[in-house]
């Protein structure tokens, strides 16, 4: 949510706080802000974390390369991408580049596009990305992922739900030593956090709305 001024916020508060509206936030930073402004604010994980993907893509061969998944729009951090590419090349790592963006047309099969994208992630040894959902998909597929994004809400999503995962390296800065150490370590085949219970509040609210 974004408000140009206090008047806009006050109008929203009058409307939202006198209705049956429920507001769901996906990380602690937004939750802490909105619960002080609105009634009925709840915290649930990003909805992508409701998925379980490891079994579906377990048999895909690993090409032992690195996949770079960076945003292509005006907000991309070009200097960071160049630093990472130089670091990988200078240390003998092979890498490919891709994107989470696709061209949408009337005949596109979005389900197939998603499956192809997930299969691509599975075929790499490690993912380096600045995209939130590329990081989440990598986590769900039990792949090592180095994640670099300076958006406070996206960083808070990681800190709220995923900071305990040994397969994720959050990069506040592009430090070569830290990335190289992470690339050398094996994937940690531990039982990852189970999020299904975290969605119970959302499930119950949706079911209650239809009673």
Short mmCIF file of N, CA and C in Angstrom, two decimals, residues 13-191:
data_model
loop_
_atom_site.label_atom_id
_atom_site.label_comp_id
_atom_site.label_asym_id
_atom_site.label_seq_id
_atom_site.Cartn_x
_atom_site.Cartn_y
_atom_site.Cartn_z
N UNK A 13 -8.39 4.31 6.31
CA UNK A 13 -8.65 3.80 7.65
C UNK A 13 -10.15 3.83 7.98
N UNK A 14 -10.81 4.89 7.61
CA UNK A 14 -12.26 4.99 7.87
C UNK A 14 -13.03 3.90 7.14
N UNK A 15 -12.62 3.63 5.91
CA UNK A 15 -13.32 2.61 5.11
C UNK A 15 -12.97 1.21 5.58
N UNK A 16 -11.67 0.90 5.66
CA UNK A 16 -11.22 -0.45 5.96
C UNK A 16 -11.57 -0.88 7.38
N UNK A 17 -11.44 0.06 8.32
CA UNK A 17 -11.64 -0.30 9.72
C UNK A 17 -13.12 -0.37 10.10
N UNK A 18 -13.98 -0.03 9.17
CA UNK A 18 -15.42 -0.16 9.41
C UNK A 18 -16.04 -1.12 8.39
N UNK A 19 -15.29 -2.16 8.06
CA UNK A 19 -15.76 -3.15 7.10
C UNK A 19 -15.30 -4.53 7.56
N UNK A 20 -15.62 -5.54 6.78
CA UNK A 20 -15.18 -6.91 7.07
C UNK A 20 -13.87 -7.26 6.37
N UNK A 21 -13.18 -6.25 5.88
CA UNK A 21 -11.94 -6.49 5.15
C UNK A 21 -10.89 -7.13 6.05
N UNK A 22 -10.23 -8.16 5.52
CA UNK A 22 -9.08 -8.78 6.17
C UNK A 22 -7.84 -8.46 5.35
N UNK A 23 -6.77 -8.07 6.03
CA UNK A 23 -5.52 -7.72 5.36
C UNK A 23 -4.47 -8.76 5.74
N UNK A 24 -3.88 -9.41 4.73
CA UNK A 24 -2.85 -10.41 4.98
C UNK A 24 -1.50 -9.86 4.52
N UNK A 25 -0.52 -9.90 5.38
CA UNK A 25 0.83 -9.47 5.05
C UNK A 25 1.74 -10.69 5.06
N UNK A 26 2.78 -10.66 4.22
CA UNK A 26 3.61 -11.85 4.07
C UNK A 26 4.95 -11.77 4.79
N UNK A 27 5.20 -10.70 5.52
CA UNK A 27 6.46 -10.60 6.26
C UNK A 27 6.29 -9.61 7.42
N UNK A 28 7.22 -9.68 8.37
CA UNK A 28 7.07 -8.95 9.64
C UNK A 28 7.12 -7.44 9.49
N UNK A 29 7.89 -6.94 8.54
CA UNK A 29 8.00 -5.48 8.39
C UNK A 29 6.64 -4.88 8.04
N UNK A 30 5.97 -5.45 7.04
CA UNK A 30 4.65 -4.95 6.66
C UNK A 30 3.63 -5.19 7.76
N UNK A 31 3.72 -6.36 8.38
CA UNK A 31 2.78 -6.69 9.45
C UNK A 31 2.87 -5.68 10.60
N UNK A 32 4.09 -5.34 10.98
CA UNK A 32 4.27 -4.39 12.09
C UNK A 32 3.73 -3.01 11.73
N UNK A 33 3.88 -2.63 10.47
CA UNK A 33 3.38 -1.32 10.03
C UNK A 33 1.86 -1.29 9.98
N UNK A 34 1.25 -2.28 9.30
CA UNK A 34 -0.18 -2.24 9.02
C UNK A 34 -1.03 -2.55 10.24
N UNK A 35 -0.52 -3.35 11.17
CA UNK A 35 -1.34 -3.67 12.34
C UNK A 35 -1.55 -2.45 13.23
N UNK A 36 -0.69 -1.44 13.06
CA UNK A 36 -0.86 -0.19 13.81
C UNK A 36 -1.76 0.80 13.07
N UNK A 37 -2.16 0.45 11.85
CA UNK A 37 -3.00 1.35 11.06
C UNK A 37 -4.40 0.81 10.84
N UNK A 38 -4.51 -0.51 10.73
CA UNK A 38 -5.78 -1.12 10.33
C UNK A 38 -6.17 -2.25 11.29
N UNK A 39 -7.47 -2.53 11.31
CA UNK A 39 -7.95 -3.69 12.05
C UNK A 39 -7.77 -4.95 11.19
N UNK A 40 -7.82 -6.09 11.85
CA UNK A 40 -7.84 -7.38 11.13
C UNK A 40 -6.67 -7.56 10.19
N UNK A 41 -5.47 -7.31 10.68
CA UNK A 41 -4.25 -7.55 9.91
C UNK A 41 -3.62 -8.85 10.39
N UNK A 42 -3.27 -9.73 9.45
CA UNK A 42 -2.72 -11.03 9.82
C UNK A 42 -1.44 -11.31 9.04
N UNK A 43 -0.64 -12.20 9.59
CA UNK A 43 0.64 -12.54 8.98
C UNK A 43 0.59 -13.97 8.45
N UNK A 44 0.83 -14.14 7.17
CA UNK A 44 0.95 -15.47 6.55
C UNK A 44 2.14 -15.45 5.60
N UNK A 45 2.74 -16.61 5.31
CA UNK A 45 3.87 -16.62 4.37
C UNK A 45 3.44 -16.27 2.95
N UNK A 46 4.41 -15.98 2.11
CA UNK A 46 4.14 -15.83 0.68
C UNK A 46 3.44 -17.10 0.20
N UNK A 47 2.41 -16.96 -0.60
CA UNK A 47 1.56 -18.09 -0.97
C UNK A 47 2.33 -19.17 -1.72
N UNK A 48 3.43 -18.82 -2.37
CA UNK A 48 4.23 -19.83 -3.08
C UNK A 48 4.78 -20.87 -2.11
N UNK A 49 5.00 -20.49 -0.85
CA UNK A 49 5.52 -21.42 0.14
C UNK A 49 4.51 -22.47 0.55
N UNK A 50 3.29 -22.38 0.04
CA UNK A 50 2.29 -23.42 0.31
C UNK A 50 2.54 -24.66 -0.55
N UNK A 51 3.45 -24.56 -1.51
CA UNK A 51 3.71 -25.67 -2.43
C UNK A 51 4.80 -26.59 -1.91
N UNK A 52 4.75 -27.84 -2.33
CA UNK A 52 5.80 -28.81 -2.07
C UNK A 52 6.25 -29.36 -3.42
N UNK A 53 7.51 -29.09 -3.80
CA UNK A 53 7.94 -29.35 -5.18
C UNK A 53 9.05 -30.39 -5.30
N UNK A 54 9.68 -30.79 -4.20
CA UNK A 54 10.91 -31.57 -4.29
C UNK A 54 10.72 -32.90 -5.00
N UNK A 55 9.64 -33.60 -4.71
CA UNK A 55 9.43 -34.93 -5.27
C UNK A 55 9.20 -34.85 -6.77
N UNK A 56 8.46 -33.85 -7.22
CA UNK A 56 8.08 -33.75 -8.63
C UNK A 56 9.26 -33.61 -9.58
N UNK A 57 10.36 -33.04 -9.12
CA UNK A 57 11.49 -32.74 -10.00
C UNK A 57 12.78 -33.42 -9.54
N UNK A 58 12.63 -34.48 -8.74
CA UNK A 58 13.80 -35.10 -8.11
C UNK A 58 14.72 -35.82 -9.08
N UNK A 59 14.22 -36.24 -10.25
CA UNK A 59 15.00 -37.07 -11.16
C UNK A 59 15.72 -36.29 -12.26
N UNK A 60 15.67 -34.98 -12.23
CA UNK A 60 16.32 -34.17 -13.28
C UNK A 60 17.83 -34.13 -13.04
N UNK A 61 18.60 -34.37 -14.09
CA UNK A 61 20.06 -34.40 -13.98
C UNK A 61 20.62 -33.01 -13.72
N UNK A 62 21.68 -32.97 -12.91
CA UNK A 62 22.34 -31.72 -12.56
C UNK A 62 23.49 -31.47 -13.54
N UNK A 63 23.50 -30.29 -14.18
CA UNK A 63 24.57 -29.99 -15.13
C UNK A 63 25.80 -29.38 -14.46
N UNK A 64 25.75 -29.20 -13.13
CA UNK A 64 26.88 -28.72 -12.32
C UNK A 64 27.33 -27.31 -12.71
N UNK A 65 26.41 -26.53 -13.24
CA UNK A 65 26.70 -25.14 -13.55
C UNK A 65 25.90 -24.22 -12.62
N UNK A 66 26.17 -22.93 -12.72
CA UNK A 66 25.47 -21.92 -11.93
C UNK A 66 24.44 -21.24 -12.84
N UNK A 67 23.24 -20.99 -12.30
CA UNK A 67 22.21 -20.26 -13.04
C UNK A 67 22.04 -18.87 -12.44
N UNK A 68 22.19 -17.85 -13.27
CA UNK A 68 21.98 -16.46 -12.84
C UNK A 68 20.58 -16.04 -13.27
N UNK A 69 19.77 -15.65 -12.30
CA UNK A 69 18.40 -15.19 -12.56
C UNK A 69 18.26 -13.78 -11.99
N UNK A 70 18.43 -12.77 -12.84
CA UNK A 70 18.36 -11.39 -12.38
C UNK A 70 17.26 -10.63 -13.13
N UNK A 71 16.70 -9.64 -12.47
CA UNK A 71 15.65 -8.85 -13.09
C UNK A 71 16.22 -8.10 -14.28
N UNK A 72 15.36 -7.88 -15.27
CA UNK A 72 15.79 -7.26 -16.52
C UNK A 72 15.29 -5.83 -16.67
N UNK A 73 14.52 -5.35 -15.68
CA UNK A 73 13.92 -4.02 -15.84
C UNK A 73 14.83 -2.93 -15.31
N UNK A 74 14.29 -1.75 -15.17
CA UNK A 74 15.09 -0.57 -14.81
C UNK A 74 15.68 -0.66 -13.40
N UNK A 75 15.10 -1.51 -12.54
CA UNK A 75 15.57 -1.60 -11.16
C UNK A 75 16.72 -2.59 -11.00
N UNK A 76 17.17 -3.22 -12.07
CA UNK A 76 18.24 -4.20 -11.93
C UNK A 76 19.53 -3.51 -11.48
N UNK A 77 20.36 -4.26 -10.76
CA UNK A 77 21.63 -3.75 -10.25
C UNK A 77 22.75 -4.25 -11.16
N UNK A 78 23.02 -3.53 -12.23
CA UNK A 78 23.97 -3.99 -13.23
C UNK A 78 25.36 -4.23 -12.68
N UNK A 79 25.82 -3.37 -11.78
CA UNK A 79 27.16 -3.52 -11.22
C UNK A 79 27.30 -4.84 -10.47
N UNK A 80 26.26 -5.22 -9.71
CA UNK A 80 26.30 -6.47 -8.97
C UNK A 80 26.39 -7.66 -9.91
N UNK A 81 25.61 -7.62 -11.00
CA UNK A 81 25.62 -8.73 -11.96
C UNK A 81 27.02 -8.88 -12.56
N UNK A 82 27.63 -7.78 -12.95
CA UNK A 82 28.96 -7.84 -13.55
C UNK A 82 29.99 -8.37 -12.55
N UNK A 83 29.90 -7.97 -11.30
CA UNK A 83 30.83 -8.46 -10.28
C UNK A 83 30.71 -9.96 -10.12
N UNK A 84 29.48 -10.45 -10.09
CA UNK A 84 29.25 -11.89 -9.91
C UNK A 84 29.76 -12.66 -11.12
N UNK A 85 29.49 -12.17 -12.33
CA UNK A 85 29.97 -12.84 -13.53
C UNK A 85 31.50 -12.91 -13.54
N UNK A 86 32.16 -11.81 -13.23
CA UNK A 86 33.63 -11.78 -13.20
C UNK A 86 34.16 -12.76 -12.16
N UNK A 87 33.53 -12.78 -11.00
CA UNK A 87 33.96 -13.69 -9.93
C UNK A 87 33.85 -15.14 -10.36
N UNK A 88 32.73 -15.51 -10.98
CA UNK A 88 32.53 -16.90 -11.41
C UNK A 88 33.54 -17.28 -12.48
N UNK A 89 33.72 -16.39 -13.48
CA UNK A 89 34.66 -16.68 -14.56
C UNK A 89 36.09 -16.82 -14.04
N UNK A 90 36.49 -15.91 -13.17
CA UNK A 90 37.87 -15.91 -12.65
C UNK A 90 38.16 -17.12 -11.77
N UNK A 91 37.10 -17.76 -11.24
CA UNK A 91 37.30 -18.92 -10.37
C UNK A 91 36.88 -20.23 -11.03
N UNK A 92 36.70 -20.20 -12.34
CA UNK A 92 36.50 -21.43 -13.09
C UNK A 92 35.10 -22.00 -13.06
N UNK A 93 34.10 -21.19 -12.70
CA UNK A 93 32.72 -21.68 -12.67
C UNK A 93 32.03 -21.38 -14.00
N UNK A 94 31.30 -22.36 -14.51
CA UNK A 94 30.47 -22.14 -15.68
C UNK A 94 29.09 -21.65 -15.23
N UNK A 95 28.52 -20.74 -16.00
CA UNK A 95 27.20 -20.22 -15.63
C UNK A 95 26.38 -19.94 -16.88
N UNK A 96 25.07 -19.98 -16.69
CA UNK A 96 24.11 -19.57 -17.71
C UNK A 96 23.26 -18.44 -17.14
N UNK A 97 22.69 -17.64 -18.01
CA UNK A 97 21.80 -16.55 -17.60
C UNK A 97 20.39 -16.81 -18.09
N UNK A 98 19.42 -16.45 -17.26
CA UNK A 98 18.03 -16.59 -17.64
C UNK A 98 17.22 -15.52 -16.92
N UNK A 99 15.90 -15.63 -17.01
CA UNK A 99 15.02 -14.63 -16.41
C UNK A 99 13.75 -15.30 -15.93
N UNK A 100 13.07 -14.66 -15.00
CA UNK A 100 11.76 -15.14 -14.55
C UNK A 100 10.64 -14.55 -15.41
N UNK A 101 10.99 -13.73 -16.39
CA UNK A 101 9.98 -13.07 -17.22
C UNK A 101 9.74 -13.86 -18.50
N UNK A 102 8.50 -13.90 -18.95
CA UNK A 102 8.15 -14.53 -20.22
C UNK A 102 7.23 -13.61 -20.99
N UNK A 103 7.18 -13.81 -22.30
CA UNK A 103 6.25 -13.05 -23.14
C UNK A 103 4.89 -13.74 -23.11
N UNK A 104 3.87 -12.99 -22.76
CA UNK A 104 2.52 -13.54 -22.66
C UNK A 104 1.78 -13.35 -24.00
N UNK A 105 1.20 -14.43 -24.50
CA UNK A 105 0.35 -14.33 -25.68
C UNK A 105 -0.85 -15.26 -25.50
N UNK A 106 -1.80 -15.17 -26.40
CA UNK A 106 -3.06 -15.91 -26.23
C UNK A 106 -2.87 -17.42 -26.20
N UNK A 107 -1.87 -17.94 -26.90
CA UNK A 107 -1.72 -19.39 -26.98
C UNK A 107 -0.78 -19.99 -25.96
N UNK A 108 -0.26 -19.19 -25.05
CA UNK A 108 0.76 -19.68 -24.13
C UNK A 108 0.16 -20.61 -23.07
N UNK A 109 0.88 -21.67 -22.77
CA UNK A 109 0.49 -22.62 -21.72
C UNK A 109 1.28 -22.26 -20.46
N UNK A 110 0.67 -21.51 -19.56
CA UNK A 110 1.38 -21.01 -18.38
C UNK A 110 1.81 -22.15 -17.46
N UNK A 111 1.00 -23.20 -17.37
CA UNK A 111 1.37 -24.34 -16.53
C UNK A 111 2.66 -25.00 -17.06
N UNK A 112 2.75 -25.16 -18.38
CA UNK A 112 3.96 -25.73 -18.97
C UNK A 112 5.15 -24.81 -18.76
N UNK A 113 4.94 -23.49 -18.91
CA UNK A 113 6.03 -22.54 -18.70
C UNK A 113 6.57 -22.63 -17.27
N UNK A 114 5.66 -22.77 -16.31
CA UNK A 114 6.09 -22.89 -14.92
C UNK A 114 6.87 -24.18 -14.71
N UNK A 115 6.37 -25.28 -15.23
CA UNK A 115 7.06 -26.55 -15.07
C UNK A 115 8.44 -26.53 -15.72
N UNK A 116 8.53 -25.91 -16.90
CA UNK A 116 9.82 -25.80 -17.58
C UNK A 116 10.79 -24.96 -16.75
N UNK A 117 10.28 -23.90 -16.15
CA UNK A 117 11.13 -23.03 -15.32
C UNK A 117 11.64 -23.77 -14.09
N UNK A 118 10.76 -24.53 -13.43
CA UNK A 118 11.17 -25.30 -12.25
C UNK A 118 12.16 -26.39 -12.61
N UNK A 119 11.93 -27.04 -13.76
CA UNK A 119 12.87 -28.06 -14.22
C UNK A 119 14.23 -27.45 -14.50
N UNK A 120 14.24 -26.23 -15.05
CA UNK A 120 15.51 -25.54 -15.31
C UNK A 120 16.27 -25.30 -14.01
N UNK A 121 15.59 -24.81 -12.98
CA UNK A 121 16.24 -24.58 -11.69
C UNK A 121 16.86 -25.87 -11.18
N UNK A 122 16.12 -26.98 -11.31
CA UNK A 122 16.60 -28.26 -10.79
C UNK A 122 17.85 -28.75 -11.50
N UNK A 123 18.06 -28.31 -12.74
CA UNK A 123 19.18 -28.83 -13.52
C UNK A 123 20.50 -28.13 -13.20
N UNK A 124 20.48 -27.15 -12.29
CA UNK A 124 21.70 -26.40 -11.96
C UNK A 124 22.18 -26.72 -10.55
N UNK A 125 23.47 -26.52 -10.35
CA UNK A 125 24.08 -26.80 -9.05
C UNK A 125 23.73 -25.74 -8.02
N UNK A 126 23.60 -24.50 -8.47
CA UNK A 126 23.31 -23.39 -7.56
C UNK A 126 22.65 -22.27 -8.36
N UNK A 127 21.78 -21.50 -7.69
CA UNK A 127 21.10 -20.36 -8.30
C UNK A 127 21.59 -19.09 -7.62
N UNK A 128 21.89 -18.08 -8.41
CA UNK A 128 22.20 -16.76 -7.86
C UNK A 128 21.17 -15.80 -8.44
N UNK A 129 20.43 -15.11 -7.58
CA UNK A 129 19.29 -14.34 -8.06
C UNK A 129 19.03 -13.11 -7.21
N UNK A 130 18.28 -12.17 -7.78
CA UNK A 130 17.76 -11.04 -7.01
C UNK A 130 16.23 -11.07 -7.01
N UNK A 131 15.61 -12.17 -7.47
CA UNK A 131 14.16 -12.28 -7.55
C UNK A 131 13.63 -13.11 -6.39
N UNK A 132 12.64 -12.56 -5.70
CA UNK A 132 12.09 -13.24 -4.52
C UNK A 132 11.59 -14.63 -4.85
N UNK A 133 10.78 -14.76 -5.89
CA UNK A 133 10.17 -16.06 -6.15
C UNK A 133 11.15 -17.05 -6.77
N UNK A 134 12.19 -16.56 -7.43
CA UNK A 134 13.26 -17.47 -7.86
C UNK A 134 13.95 -18.05 -6.64
N UNK A 135 14.15 -17.23 -5.62
CA UNK A 135 14.74 -17.71 -4.38
C UNK A 135 13.83 -18.72 -3.69
N UNK A 136 12.52 -18.42 -3.62
CA UNK A 136 11.58 -19.32 -2.96
C UNK A 136 11.47 -20.65 -3.71
N UNK A 137 11.37 -20.60 -5.04
CA UNK A 137 11.31 -21.85 -5.81
C UNK A 137 12.57 -22.68 -5.61
N UNK A 138 13.73 -22.04 -5.59
CA UNK A 138 14.98 -22.76 -5.37
C UNK A 138 14.97 -23.43 -4.00
N UNK A 139 14.50 -22.71 -3.02
CA UNK A 139 14.38 -23.26 -1.67
C UNK A 139 13.46 -24.48 -1.65
N UNK A 140 12.30 -24.37 -2.28
CA UNK A 140 11.34 -25.48 -2.29
C UNK A 140 11.88 -26.69 -3.04
N UNK A 141 12.78 -26.46 -3.99
CA UNK A 141 13.38 -27.55 -4.75
C UNK A 141 14.67 -28.04 -4.13
N UNK A 142 14.99 -27.54 -2.94
CA UNK A 142 16.17 -27.95 -2.17
C UNK A 142 17.47 -27.66 -2.93
N UNK A 143 17.50 -26.53 -3.65
CA UNK A 143 18.70 -26.11 -4.34
C UNK A 143 19.40 -25.01 -3.55
N UNK A 144 20.71 -24.97 -3.65
CA UNK A 144 21.46 -23.86 -3.06
C UNK A 144 21.12 -22.58 -3.82
N UNK A 145 20.90 -21.50 -3.09
CA UNK A 145 20.57 -20.24 -3.75
C UNK A 145 21.20 -19.08 -2.98
N UNK A 146 21.96 -18.25 -3.71
CA UNK A 146 22.50 -17.01 -3.17
C UNK A 146 21.58 -15.88 -3.62
N UNK A 147 21.13 -15.08 -2.66
CA UNK A 147 20.04 -14.13 -2.91
C UNK A 147 20.48 -12.73 -2.54
N UNK A 148 20.28 -11.80 -3.49
CA UNK A 148 20.70 -10.42 -3.30
C UNK A 148 19.57 -9.49 -3.73
N UNK A 149 18.92 -8.83 -2.75
CA UNK A 149 17.87 -7.88 -3.06
C UNK A 149 17.80 -6.88 -1.92
N UNK A 150 17.78 -5.58 -2.26
CA UNK A 150 17.85 -4.55 -1.24
C UNK A 150 16.49 -3.93 -0.91
N UNK A 151 15.41 -4.51 -1.46
CA UNK A 151 14.08 -4.07 -1.09
C UNK A 151 13.78 -4.54 0.34
N UNK A 152 13.39 -3.62 1.22
CA UNK A 152 13.21 -3.96 2.63
C UNK A 152 12.17 -5.04 2.86
N UNK A 153 11.07 -4.99 2.11
CA UNK A 153 10.00 -5.97 2.30
C UNK A 153 10.42 -7.35 1.82
N UNK A 154 11.17 -7.40 0.74
CA UNK A 154 11.64 -8.68 0.24
C UNK A 154 12.68 -9.27 1.19
N UNK A 155 13.58 -8.42 1.68
CA UNK A 155 14.54 -8.90 2.68
C UNK A 155 13.81 -9.40 3.92
N UNK A 156 12.75 -8.71 4.33
CA UNK A 156 11.98 -9.12 5.50
C UNK A 156 11.28 -10.45 5.28
N UNK A 157 10.86 -10.75 4.03
CA UNK A 157 10.27 -12.05 3.73
C UNK A 157 11.27 -13.16 4.02
N UNK A 158 12.50 -12.96 3.58
CA UNK A 158 13.56 -13.92 3.89
C UNK A 158 13.78 -14.04 5.40
N UNK A 159 13.89 -12.91 6.07
CA UNK A 159 14.18 -12.92 7.51
C UNK A 159 13.04 -13.53 8.32
N UNK A 160 11.80 -13.32 7.88
CA UNK A 160 10.64 -13.81 8.62
C UNK A 160 10.50 -15.33 8.51
N UNK A 161 10.75 -15.90 7.32
CA UNK A 161 10.40 -17.30 7.08
C UNK A 161 11.57 -18.21 6.71
N UNK A 162 12.65 -17.69 6.14
CA UNK A 162 13.63 -18.57 5.51
C UNK A 162 15.05 -18.41 6.02
N UNK A 163 15.26 -17.58 7.01
CA UNK A 163 16.64 -17.29 7.44
C UNK A 163 17.33 -18.48 8.10
N UNK A 164 16.57 -19.51 8.49
CA UNK A 164 17.19 -20.68 9.12
C UNK A 164 17.68 -21.72 8.11
N UNK A 165 17.37 -21.52 6.83
CA UNK A 165 17.77 -22.51 5.82
C UNK A 165 19.26 -22.39 5.53
N UNK A 166 19.96 -23.52 5.58
CA UNK A 166 21.38 -23.55 5.27
C UNK A 166 21.63 -23.55 3.77
N UNK A 167 20.58 -23.71 2.98
CA UNK A 167 20.73 -23.70 1.52
C UNK A 167 20.55 -22.32 0.92
N UNK A 168 20.32 -21.30 1.75
CA UNK A 168 20.16 -19.93 1.26
C UNK A 168 21.26 -19.04 1.84
N UNK A 169 21.94 -18.32 0.96
CA UNK A 169 22.91 -17.31 1.38
C UNK A 169 22.34 -15.95 1.02
N UNK A 170 21.99 -15.16 2.05
CA UNK A 170 21.51 -13.80 1.78
C UNK A 170 22.71 -12.87 1.71
N UNK A 171 22.78 -12.08 0.63
CA UNK A 171 23.93 -11.23 0.38
C UNK A 171 23.57 -9.77 0.63
N UNK A 172 24.00 -9.23 1.77
CA UNK A 172 23.85 -7.80 1.98
C UNK A 172 24.80 -7.04 1.05
N UNK A 173 25.94 -7.65 0.82
CA UNK A 173 26.93 -7.10 -0.11
C UNK A 173 27.51 -8.24 -0.94
N UNK A 174 28.04 -7.91 -2.11
CA UNK A 174 28.64 -8.93 -2.97
C UNK A 174 30.07 -9.16 -2.49
N UNK A 175 30.24 -10.10 -1.58
CA UNK A 175 31.56 -10.42 -1.02
C UNK A 175 32.03 -11.74 -1.62
N UNK A 176 33.09 -11.69 -2.41
CA UNK A 176 33.54 -12.85 -3.17
C UNK A 176 33.82 -14.05 -2.28
N UNK A 177 34.49 -13.85 -1.17
CA UNK A 177 34.85 -14.96 -0.28
C UNK A 177 33.62 -15.71 0.21
N UNK A 178 32.58 -14.98 0.60
CA UNK A 178 31.37 -15.62 1.11
C UNK A 178 30.67 -16.43 0.03
N UNK A 179 30.60 -15.88 -1.19
CA UNK A 179 29.92 -16.58 -2.28
C UNK A 179 30.69 -17.84 -2.65
N UNK A 180 32.01 -17.75 -2.76
CA UNK A 180 32.80 -18.91 -3.14
C UNK A 180 32.71 -20.02 -2.10
N UNK A 181 32.72 -19.67 -0.83
CA UNK A 181 32.56 -20.68 0.22
C UNK A 181 31.20 -21.36 0.12
N UNK A 182 30.18 -20.58 -0.18
CA UNK A 182 28.84 -21.12 -0.31
C UNK A 182 28.74 -22.06 -1.51
N UNK A 183 29.37 -21.70 -2.62
CA UNK A 183 29.34 -22.54 -3.81
C UNK A 183 30.03 -23.87 -3.58
N UNK A 184 31.02 -23.89 -2.72
CA UNK A 184 31.78 -25.11 -2.48
C UNK A 184 31.07 -26.09 -1.54
N UNK A 185 30.18 -25.59 -0.72
CA UNK A 185 29.52 -26.48 0.25
C UNK A 185 28.45 -27.32 -0.44
N UNK A 186 28.19 -28.48 0.12
CA UNK A 186 27.18 -29.38 -0.42
C UNK A 186 25.80 -28.90 -0.03
N UNK A 187 24.81 -29.29 -0.85
CA UNK A 187 23.43 -29.01 -0.48
C UNK A 187 23.10 -29.72 0.82
N UNK A 188 22.37 -29.06 1.68
CA UNK A 188 22.00 -29.64 2.96
C UNK A 188 20.64 -30.31 2.83
N UNK A 189 20.64 -31.63 2.79
CA UNK A 189 19.39 -32.36 2.61
C UNK A 189 18.68 -32.56 3.94
N UNK A 190 18.34 -31.45 4.56
CA UNK A 190 17.62 -31.50 5.82
C UNK A 190 16.14 -31.30 5.55
N UNK A 191 15.32 -31.67 6.53
CA UNK A 191 13.89 -31.43 6.39
C UNK A 191 13.65 -29.95 6.54
#
